[in-house]
Coordinates of C-alpha atoms and ligand atoms in Angstrom, one line a residue:
X1 CA -114.4 -74.4 41.2
X2 CA -113.5 -73.6 37.5
X3 CA -114.4 -70.1 36.3
X4 CA -117.2 -70.0 33.7
X5 CA -116.3 -69.5 30.1
X6 CA -117.8 -67.6 27.2
X7 CA -117.6 -67.6 23.5
X8 CA -118.9 -64.8 21.2
X9 CA -119.7 -65.4 17.5
X10 CA -119.7 -62.0 15.7
X11 CA -121.4 -61.6 12.3
X12 CA -121.5 -58.3 10.4
X13 CA -120.1 -54.8 10.7
X14 CA -117.6 -53.0 12.9
X15 CA -120.4 -51.9 15.2
X16 CA -121.1 -55.5 15.9
X17 CA -117.4 -56.2 16.5
X18 CA -117.4 -53.2 18.9
X19 CA -120.6 -54.4 20.7
X20 CA -119.1 -57.9 21.0
X21 CA -116.0 -56.5 22.6
X22 CA -118.2 -54.6 25.0
X23 CA -120.2 -57.7 25.9
X24 CA -116.9 -59.5 26.5
X25 CA -115.7 -56.8 28.9
X26 CA -118.9 -56.9 30.8
X27 CA -118.5 -60.6 31.4
X28 CA -115.1 -60.4 33.1
X29 CA -116.4 -58.9 36.4
X30 CA -118.9 -61.7 36.5
X31 CA -116.1 -64.2 36.6
X32 CA -116.2 -65.4 33.0
X33 CA -113.1 -66.2 31.0
X34 CA -112.9 -66.6 27.2
X35 CA -113.3 -70.1 25.8
X36 CA -111.4 -71.3 22.7
X37 CA -114.6 -72.6 21.0
X38 CA -118.4 -72.5 21.4
X39 CA -118.2 -76.3 21.9
X40 CA -116.6 -75.9 25.3
X41 CA -118.2 -72.7 26.5
X42 CA -120.7 -72.3 29.4
X43 CA -122.1 -69.2 27.7
X44 CA -122.3 -68.6 23.9
X45 CA -123.5 -65.3 22.4
X46 CA -124.4 -65.0 18.7
X47 CA -124.1 -61.4 17.8
X48 CA -126.1 -61.1 14.6
X49 CA -126.5 -59.0 11.5
X50 CA -129.6 -58.7 9.3
X51 CA -128.4 -56.2 6.7
X52 CA -128.5 -58.9 4.0
X53 CA -130.4 -62.2 3.9
X54 CA -127.2 -64.2 3.8
X55 CA -126.0 -62.7 7.2
X56 CA -129.3 -63.6 8.7
X57 CA -129.1 -67.2 7.4
X58 CA -125.7 -67.5 8.9
X59 CA -127.1 -66.5 12.3
X60 CA -129.8 -69.2 12.1
X61 CA -127.3 -71.8 10.9
X62 CA -125.0 -71.0 13.9
X63 CA -128.1 -71.3 16.2
X64 CA -128.8 -74.7 14.7
X65 CA -125.3 -75.9 15.5
X66 CA -125.7 -74.6 19.1
X67 CA -129.0 -76.5 19.4
X68 CA -127.0 -79.7 18.9
X69 CA -124.5 -78.8 21.5
X70 CA -127.2 -77.7 23.9
X71 CA -129.0 -81.1 23.6
X72 CA -125.8 -82.6 24.9
X73 CA -125.1 -79.9 27.5
X74 CA -128.4 -78.3 28.6
X75 CA -126.7 -76.1 31.1
X76 CA -125.0 -74.1 28.4
X77 CA -126.5 -70.6 28.1
X78 CA -127.3 -69.4 24.5
X79 CA -127.8 -65.7 23.9
X80 CA -128.8 -64.1 20.6
X81 CA -127.8 -60.4 20.3
X82 CA -127.9 -57.7 17.8
X83 CA -130.0 -57.0 14.7
X84 CA -131.7 -60.4 14.2
X85 CA -132.6 -60.4 17.9
X86 CA -134.1 -57.0 17.5
X87 CA -135.9 -57.8 14.3
X88 CA -137.3 -61.1 15.4
X89 CA -137.8 -60.5 19.1
X90 CA -140.4 -62.8 20.6
X91 CA -140.6 -64.8 17.3
X92 CA -137.2 -66.3 18.1
X93 CA -138.9 -68.3 20.9
X94 CA -140.5 -70.4 18.2
X95 CA -137.7 -70.4 15.6
X96 CA -134.9 -71.2 18.2
X97 CA -136.5 -72.6 21.4
X98 CA -133.1 -73.4 22.8
X99 CA -132.2 -69.7 23.1
X100 CA -132.1 -68.4 26.7
X101 CA -131.7 -64.7 26.2
X102 CA -132.8 -62.4 23.3
X103 CA -130.8 -59.2 23.5
X104 CA -131.8 -56.3 21.1
X105 CA -129.4 -53.8 19.7
X106 CA -129.9 -51.3 22.5
X107 CA -129.8 -53.9 25.3
X108 CA -126.1 -54.9 24.8
X109 CA -125.1 -53.2 28.0
X110 CA -127.7 -55.1 30.0
X111 CA -126.2 -58.5 29.2
X112 CA -124.7 -58.9 32.7
X113 CA -127.8 -58.0 34.8
X114 CA -130.0 -60.1 32.5
X115 CA -127.7 -63.2 32.9
X116 CA -128.1 -62.9 36.6
X117 CA -131.9 -62.9 36.3
X118 CA -131.9 -66.0 34.1
X119 CA -131.9 -68.8 36.7
X120 CA -135.1 -67.4 38.3
X121 CA -136.8 -67.0 34.9
X122 CA -138.7 -69.7 33.2
X123 CA -138.3 -69.6 29.4
X124 CA -136.2 -67.2 27.4
X125 CA -135.7 -63.6 28.6
X126 CA -136.4 -61.0 25.8
X127 CA -135.0 -57.5 26.0
X128 CA -135.6 -55.6 22.7
X129 CA -136.3 -52.2 24.4
X130 CA -135.5 -49.4 21.9
X131 CA -135.7 -46.4 24.2
X132 CA -133.1 -43.8 23.8
X133 CA -129.8 -44.9 25.2
X134 CA -128.5 -42.9 28.1
X135 CA -125.0 -41.6 27.3
X136 CA -123.4 -44.9 27.9
X137 CA -120.0 -44.8 29.6
X138 CA -118.4 -48.2 29.5
X139 CA -116.9 -48.3 32.9
X140 CA -115.1 -51.6 32.2
X141 CA -113.3 -49.9 29.4
X142 CA -111.5 -47.4 31.5
X143 CA -108.3 -48.9 32.8
X144 CA -108.8 -51.8 30.4
X145 CA -105.6 -53.7 29.8
X146 CA -104.8 -53.7 26.2
X147 CA -102.7 -55.9 24.0
X148 CA -104.2 -54.3 20.9
X149 CA -103.2 -50.9 19.5
X150 CA -106.3 -50.0 17.6
X151 CA -109.7 -49.7 19.1
X152 CA -113.3 -48.8 18.0
X153 CA -115.1 -46.1 19.9
X154 CA -118.8 -45.8 19.3
X155 CA -119.8 -42.2 19.0
X156 CA -123.4 -42.5 17.9
X157 CA -125.9 -45.3 17.2
X158 CA -128.9 -45.7 14.9
X159 CA -129.8 -44.0 11.6
X160 CA -132.4 -41.6 10.4
X161 CA -131.8 -41.9 6.7
X162 CA -134.1 -44.7 5.7
X163 CA -132.4 -45.7 2.5
X164 CA -135.0 -47.7 0.7
X165 CA -133.1 -51.1 0.9
X166 CA -131.8 -50.8 4.4
X167 CA -133.0 -52.5 7.6
X168 CA -130.7 -50.5 9.9
X169 CA -133.2 -47.8 10.9
X170 CA -135.7 -50.5 11.9
X171 CA -133.3 -52.7 13.9
X172 CA -130.9 -50.0 15.3
X173 CA -133.4 -47.2 15.8
X174 CA -133.1 -43.5 15.5
X175 CA -129.8 -41.6 15.6
X176 CA -128.5 -40.9 19.1
X177 CA -125.1 -39.3 19.7
X178 CA -122.9 -39.6 22.8
X179 CA -121.6 -36.5 24.4
X180 CA -118.1 -35.3 23.4
X181 CA -117.1 -35.4 27.0
X182 CA -117.9 -39.1 27.3
X183 CA -116.2 -39.9 24.1
X184 CA -113.0 -38.0 24.9
X185 CA -112.9 -39.5 28.4
X186 CA -113.0 -42.9 26.9
X187 CA -110.3 -42.2 24.3
X188 CA -108.0 -40.7 26.9
X189 CA -108.4 -43.8 29.0
X190 CA -107.6 -46.0 26.0
X191 CA -104.5 -44.0 25.2
X192 CA -103.3 -44.3 28.8
X193 CA -103.6 -48.1 28.3
X194 CA -101.4 -48.0 25.2
X195 CA -103.9 -47.6 22.3
X196 CA -102.4 -45.6 19.4
X197 CA -105.3 -45.6 16.9
X198 CA -109.1 -45.1 17.4
X199 CA -111.8 -45.6 14.8
X200 CA -114.9 -43.5 15.6
X201 CA -117.9 -45.6 14.8
X202 CA -121.5 -44.9 13.9
X203 CA -124.0 -45.8 11.1
X204 CA -123.7 -42.2 9.9
X205 CA -120.8 -40.6 11.8
X206 CA -120.8 -37.4 9.8
X207 CA -124.2 -36.4 11.1
X208 CA -122.8 -36.8 14.6
X209 CA -124.4 -34.3 17.1
X210 CA -126.5 -32.6 14.5
X211 CA -129.8 -33.6 16.0
X212 CA -128.7 -32.9 19.6
X213 CA -126.9 -29.7 18.6
X214 CA -124.0 -30.7 20.8
X215 CA -121.1 -30.1 18.3
X216 CA -120.4 -31.0 14.7
X217 CA -118.5 -34.1 13.7
X218 CA -115.6 -31.9 12.5
X219 CA -115.5 -30.2 15.9
X220 CA -115.4 -33.6 17.6
X221 CA -112.5 -34.6 15.4
X222 CA -110.5 -31.5 16.4
X223 CA -111.0 -32.4 20.0
X224 CA -109.9 -36.0 19.4
X225 CA -106.9 -34.8 17.5
X226 CA -105.7 -33.0 20.6
X227 CA -105.7 -36.1 22.8
X228 CA -102.1 -36.8 23.9
X229 CA -100.6 -40.2 23.1
X230 CA -103.0 -40.8 20.2
X231 CA -101.3 -41.3 16.8
X232 CA -104.1 -42.0 14.4
X233 CA -107.8 -41.3 14.0
X234 CA -110.1 -43.1 11.6
X235 CA -113.9 -43.0 11.3
X236 CA -116.7 -44.9 9.6
X237 CA -119.2 -44.8 8.0
X238 CA -120.0 -41.5 6.3
X239 CA -123.0 -40.5 4.2
X240 CA -122.1 -38.4 1.1
X241 CA -124.9 -36.0 1.8
X242 CA -123.5 -35.1 5.2
X243 CA -119.9 -34.6 4.0
X244 CA -119.5 -30.9 4.9
X245 CA -116.7 -28.5 3.8
X246 CA -115.7 -28.3 7.4
X247 CA -115.2 -32.1 7.5
X248 CA -113.4 -32.2 4.2
X249 CA -111.1 -29.5 5.5
X250 CA -110.1 -31.7 8.5
X251 CA -108.2 -34.0 6.1
X252 CA -106.0 -31.0 5.3
X253 CA -105.6 -29.7 8.9
X254 CA -105.6 -32.6 11.4
X255 CA -102.3 -34.4 11.5
X256 CA -103.7 -37.5 13.3
X257 CA -106.6 -38.0 10.9
X258 CA -105.7 -40.8 8.6
X259 CA -106.2 -39.9 4.9
X260 CA -108.9 -42.5 4.2
X261 CA -112.7 -42.1 3.9
X262 CA -115.2 -44.9 3.4
X263 CA -117.9 -43.1 1.4
X264 CA -120.6 -45.5 0.2
X265 CA -122.0 -44.4 -3.2
X266 CA -124.3 -47.5 -3.7
X267 CA -125.0 -46.6 -7.4
X268 CA -123.8 -44.4 -10.1
X269 CA -127.2 -43.9 -11.7
X270 CA -129.4 -40.9 -10.7
X271 CA -132.8 -42.6 -11.1
X272 CA -131.5 -45.5 -8.9
X273 CA -130.1 -43.2 -6.3
X274 CA -133.4 -41.4 -6.2
X275 CA -135.3 -44.7 -5.8
X276 CA -132.8 -45.7 -3.1
X277 CA -133.6 -42.4 -1.2
X278 CA -130.0 -41.5 -1.0
X279 CA -130.5 -37.8 -1.3
X280 CA -127.6 -37.0 -3.6
X281 CA -126.9 -37.3 -7.2
X282 CA -124.0 -38.8 -9.1
X283 CA -122.8 -35.3 -9.8
X284 CA -122.9 -34.3 -6.1
X285 CA -120.9 -37.4 -5.2
X286 CA -118.3 -36.7 -7.9
X287 CA -118.0 -33.1 -6.7
X288 CA -117.4 -34.3 -3.1
X289 CA -114.7 -36.7 -4.3
X290 CA -113.0 -33.8 -6.1
X291 CA -113.2 -31.6 -3.0
X292 CA -111.7 -34.4 -0.9
X293 CA -108.8 -34.8 -3.3
X294 CA -108.3 -31.1 -3.3
X295 CA -108.1 -31.0 0.4
X296 CA -105.8 -34.1 0.6
X297 CA -104.2 -35.1 -2.7
X298 CA -103.6 -38.8 -1.9
X299 CA -106.7 -39.5 0.2
X300 CA -107.8 -43.2 -0.1
X301 CA -111.5 -43.5 -0.9
X302 CA -113.4 -46.7 -0.5
X303 CA -117.0 -47.4 -1.1
X304 CA -120.0 -49.8 -0.9
X305 CA -121.9 -50.7 -4.1
X306 CA -125.3 -52.5 -4.5
X307 CA -125.9 -54.2 -7.8
X308 CA -129.3 -55.3 -9.0
X309 CA -131.4 -52.8 -7.0
X310 CA -135.1 -53.2 -8.2
X311 CA -135.5 -51.6 -11.6
X312 CA -131.8 -51.3 -12.3
X313 CA -131.5 -51.3 -16.1
X314 CA -128.4 -52.1 -18.0
X315 CA -127.7 -48.4 -18.5
X316 CA -128.1 -47.7 -14.8
X317 CA -125.6 -50.5 -14.0
X318 CA -123.2 -49.1 -16.7
X319 CA -123.4 -45.7 -15.0
X320 CA -122.1 -47.4 -11.8
X321 CA -119.2 -48.9 -13.7
X322 CA -118.5 -45.6 -15.3
X323 CA -118.5 -43.8 -11.9
X324 CA -116.1 -46.4 -10.5
X325 CA -113.8 -45.8 -13.4
X326 CA -113.9 -42.0 -12.8
X327 CA -113.4 -42.2 -9.1
X328 CA -110.9 -45.1 -9.0
X329 CA -111.8 -46.2 -5.5
X330 CA -109.0 -47.8 -3.4
X331 CA -111.4 -50.7 -2.7
X332 CA -115.1 -51.5 -2.7
X333 CA -117.4 -53.8 -0.9
X334 CA -120.0 -54.9 -3.5
X335 CA -123.3 -56.6 -2.7
X336 CA -126.2 -58.1 -4.7
X337 CA -129.4 -56.4 -3.6
X338 CA -131.3 -58.4 -1.1
X339 CA -134.9 -58.0 0.1
X340 CA -135.1 -57.0 3.8
X341 CA -138.1 -57.0 6.1
X342 CA -140.0 -53.7 6.5
X343 CA -137.9 -51.9 3.9
X344 CA -139.8 -50.0 1.1
X345 CA -137.6 -51.5 -1.6
X346 CA -139.1 -54.9 -0.8
X347 CA -142.4 -53.7 -2.2
X348 CA -140.8 -52.4 -5.5
X349 CA -141.5 -54.2 -8.7
X350 CA -138.9 -55.0 -11.3
X351 CA -136.8 -57.3 -9.2
X352 CA -133.8 -58.7 -11.0
X353 CA -133.1 -62.4 -11.4
X354 CA -130.3 -63.8 -9.2
X355 CA -128.2 -64.7 -12.3
X356 CA -128.2 -61.1 -13.5
X357 CA -127.3 -59.8 -10.1
X358 CA -124.4 -62.2 -9.9
X359 CA -123.1 -61.3 -13.3
X360 CA -123.2 -57.6 -12.4
X361 CA -121.5 -58.3 -9.1
X362 CA -118.7 -60.1 -10.9
X363 CA -118.3 -57.2 -13.3
X364 CA -117.9 -54.7 -10.4
X365 CA -115.4 -56.9 -8.6
X366 CA -113.4 -57.5 -11.8
X367 CA -113.2 -53.8 -12.5
X368 CA -112.2 -53.0 -9.0
X369 CA -109.5 -55.7 -8.9
X370 CA -107.8 -54.0 -11.9
X371 CA -108.0 -50.5 -10.2
X372 CA -106.8 -51.9 -6.9
X373 CA -103.9 -53.7 -8.6
X374 CA -102.8 -50.5 -10.3
X375 CA -103.0 -48.6 -7.0
X376 CA -100.9 -51.2 -5.3
X377 CA -98.4 -51.2 -8.2
X378 CA -98.0 -47.5 -7.9
X379 CA -96.8 -47.9 -4.3
X380 CA -93.8 -50.2 -5.2
X381 CA -90.6 -48.7 -4.0
X382 CA -92.3 -46.2 -1.7
X383 CA -91.7 -46.1 2.1
X384 CA -94.9 -46.2 4.1
X385 CA -95.6 -45.3 7.8
X386 CA -97.0 -48.6 9.2
X387 CA -98.7 -49.0 12.6
X388 CA -97.7 -52.6 13.5
X389 CA -100.5 -54.7 15.0
X390 CA -98.9 -58.1 15.3
X391 CA -97.2 -61.1 13.7
X392 CA -98.3 -61.8 10.1
X393 CA -99.8 -65.2 9.4
X394 CA -98.9 -65.0 5.7
X395 CA -95.9 -67.1 4.8
X396 CA -92.9 -65.1 3.6
X397 CA -93.4 -64.1 0.0
X398 CA -90.1 -65.6 -1.2
X399 CA -87.9 -68.5 -0.1
X400 CA -84.8 -66.2 0.4
X401 CA -86.7 -64.0 2.8
X402 CA -86.1 -65.0 6.4
X403 CA -86.7 -63.1 9.6
X404 CA -89.9 -62.2 11.5
X405 CA -92.9 -61.3 9.4
X406 CA -95.2 -58.6 10.8
X407 CA -98.4 -57.0 9.7
X408 CA -99.9 -53.5 10.1
X409 CA -101.7 -50.8 8.2
X410 CA -100.6 -47.7 6.3
X411 CA -102.3 -44.4 7.0
X412 CA -104.4 -45.0 3.9
X413 CA -105.6 -48.3 5.5
X414 CA -103.8 -50.7 3.3
X415 CA -102.6 -53.9 4.9
X416 CA -98.9 -54.4 4.8
X417 CA -97.0 -57.6 5.6
X418 CA -93.4 -56.9 6.2
X419 CA -90.3 -58.7 7.0
X420 CA -87.8 -57.6 9.6
X421 CA -84.7 -59.4 8.4
X422 CA -82.4 -58.0 11.1
X423 CA -84.7 -58.7 14.0
X424 CA -83.4 -60.5 17.1
X425 CA -85.5 -62.0 19.9
X426 CA -84.8 -59.0 22.2
X427 CA -85.5 -56.5 19.4
X428 CA -88.6 -54.4 20.2
X429 CA -88.3 -52.3 17.1
X430 CA -91.6 -53.4 15.7
X431 CA -93.6 -54.7 18.6
X432 CA -97.4 -54.0 18.2
X433 CA -98.1 -50.3 18.5
X434 CA -94.9 -49.1 17.0
X435 CA -95.0 -46.8 14.0
X436 CA -92.4 -48.2 11.6
X437 CA -91.1 -47.4 8.1
X438 CA -91.6 -50.1 5.5
X439 CA -90.4 -50.1 1.9
X440 CA -93.0 -51.7 -0.4
X441 CA -91.5 -54.4 -2.6
X442 CA -94.5 -56.5 -3.8
X443 CA -98.1 -55.6 -4.7
X444 CA -100.5 -58.4 -3.8
X445 CA -104.2 -58.5 -4.7
X446 CA -105.5 -57.4 -1.2
X447 CA -102.4 -56.3 0.5
X448 CA -98.8 -55.1 0.2
X449 CA -95.6 -56.7 1.1
X450 CA -92.4 -55.0 2.1
X451 CA -89.3 -54.8 4.2
X452 CA -88.6 -52.8 7.4
X453 CA -86.4 -49.8 6.7
X454 CA -83.7 -48.9 9.2
X455 CA -83.8 -46.5 11.0
X456 CA -87.3 -48.0 11.4
X457 CA -89.1 -45.8 13.9
X458 CA -91.2 -42.7 13.6
X459 CA -90.6 -40.8 16.9
X460 CA -93.9 -39.2 16.7
X461 CA -96.8 -39.1 14.2
X462 CA -96.0 -37.6 10.9
X463 CA -95.8 -33.8 10.5
X464 CA -98.8 -32.0 9.1
X465 CA -97.3 -31.8 5.6
X466 CA -96.8 -35.5 5.3
X467 CA -99.9 -36.6 7.0
X468 CA -102.3 -35.9 4.3
X469 CA -100.5 -38.1 1.8
X470 CA -102.0 -41.5 2.1
X471 CA -99.4 -43.4 0.1
X472 CA -96.7 -40.9 -0.5
X473 CA -93.1 -41.8 -0.3
X474 CA -91.9 -40.6 3.1
X475 CA -88.6 -38.9 3.6
X476 CA -85.9 -41.5 4.3
Ligands
5AD1 N1 -129.1 -55.5 0.0 C1 -127.8 -55.5 -0.4 N2 -126.9 -54.7 0.2 C2 -127.3 -53.9 1.2 N3 -126.6 -53.1 2.0 C3 -127.5 -52.6 2.9 N4 -128.7 -53.1 2.8 C4 -128.6 -54.0 1.7 C5 -129.5 -54.8 1.0 N5 -130.8 -54.8 1.4 C6 -125.2 -52.8 1.9 C7 -125.0 -51.3 1.5 C8 -124.4 -50.7 2.8 C9 -123.7 -51.9 3.3 C10 -123.3 -51.9 4.8 O1 -124.5 -53.0 3.1 O2 -124.1 -51.2 0.5 O3 -123.6 -49.6 2.6
SF4_2 FE1 -128.7 -47.9 6.1 FE2 -128.8 -45.7 4.6 FE3 -128.6 -45.5 7.3 FE4 -126.5 -46.4 5.9 S1 -127.4 -44.4 5.8 S2 -127.3 -47.3 7.8 S3 -127.5 -47.5 4.2 S4 -130.3 -46.3 6.1

């Protein structure tokens, strides 16, 4: 008998990517193997996002395609997981009657047991239970065989902030933090399996542990920094109001902590920030940026921006552009405001027309493109520490360049494609997981291009003095 196969579509943020990885791991002990496409799979999971209307539409469009496949192969099992499953719950029975299992955001770890109950159940099973999560230890993760070098580790779930536009608190529930012991146990296990970099995940990581009084996020970072074998630590996402001096100081003192912070500002206008319920002002934000740069001169700062929030006047929008010019973010994710179910912003008047929102979005992206280009240009000629994660799919940037092309990320989280002109088939210099030195030769719009330096390897993560310089030229 052939083993059963599964396929997972993932829409949305890193938390969804991490949840999908977790679901995949839980299917292996049940005898499932990965399928190359949904078309051929015995089990298809759509892990959904509802943070913006577009993401939700994408989920329903995928479910529509699966209805067609299921009409041909009624034995195929269809699961809807994540935020849309949580938001819609029982209503999905009507909207997508071909779905077999509706799995809410806090039911991810029950996928296996629920699948086993399916045959005895008539109609779809619905699990959108939101009760507090027990401190989930992902048994399948320990001893996991890894071909990747970088892994997500969820340290907390949910959000208590209730930003006026955001659906997350409604679909992911209140903040719950895992214990430091469980997190460290998981990270040690990953490092034993060859992982070099972890990204600590949560909707609001820097309020980690505050509610439970377990330990602060900065304390957790110090513990993670001490894990043997680990080379790099990243985290996302942070709320500006919870960025403490203790955390800012970590960028100066923890050698494994990568000099990059994703710090969503959303708007540069105080009246809009107040309407968004962000609990900080433009001045507070700029002050935190200055303190971060004081602690770590070259820290890369990235952000999220919403344009066209209800009531956003031209002057408010210009304040956002002005803040972007002052901060000079390394990159931004920019979004047009989108009405979401249950959120207070939905009820606000003064909604902006789509055309105006689109124009504002273009202006933000155009400005950022110029800033990013200048930041990339400034790196030309520098030598960067790159953690290799695999072969690069980009074609070589010039005809005369031959040799293997690899890809990886700098400590400041910039993608680097690089060529190893001297590589031989038996050369393990830059296999995935190796920390290598790359000289940057070309600045592209969204990435950098360079050449492996020889000697190529970093024996160990950078020394303290070097580590806080995101994009500095490293000693040859
Ligand atoms: N409309 C547009 N963008 C949104 N985001 C969250 N909710 C909305 C919404 N209703 C954006 C924010 C957040 C990012 C993950 O998505 O910028 O930081
Ligand atoms: Fe949403 Fe605000 Fe929580 Fe971020 S902090 S998840 S934007 S409610």
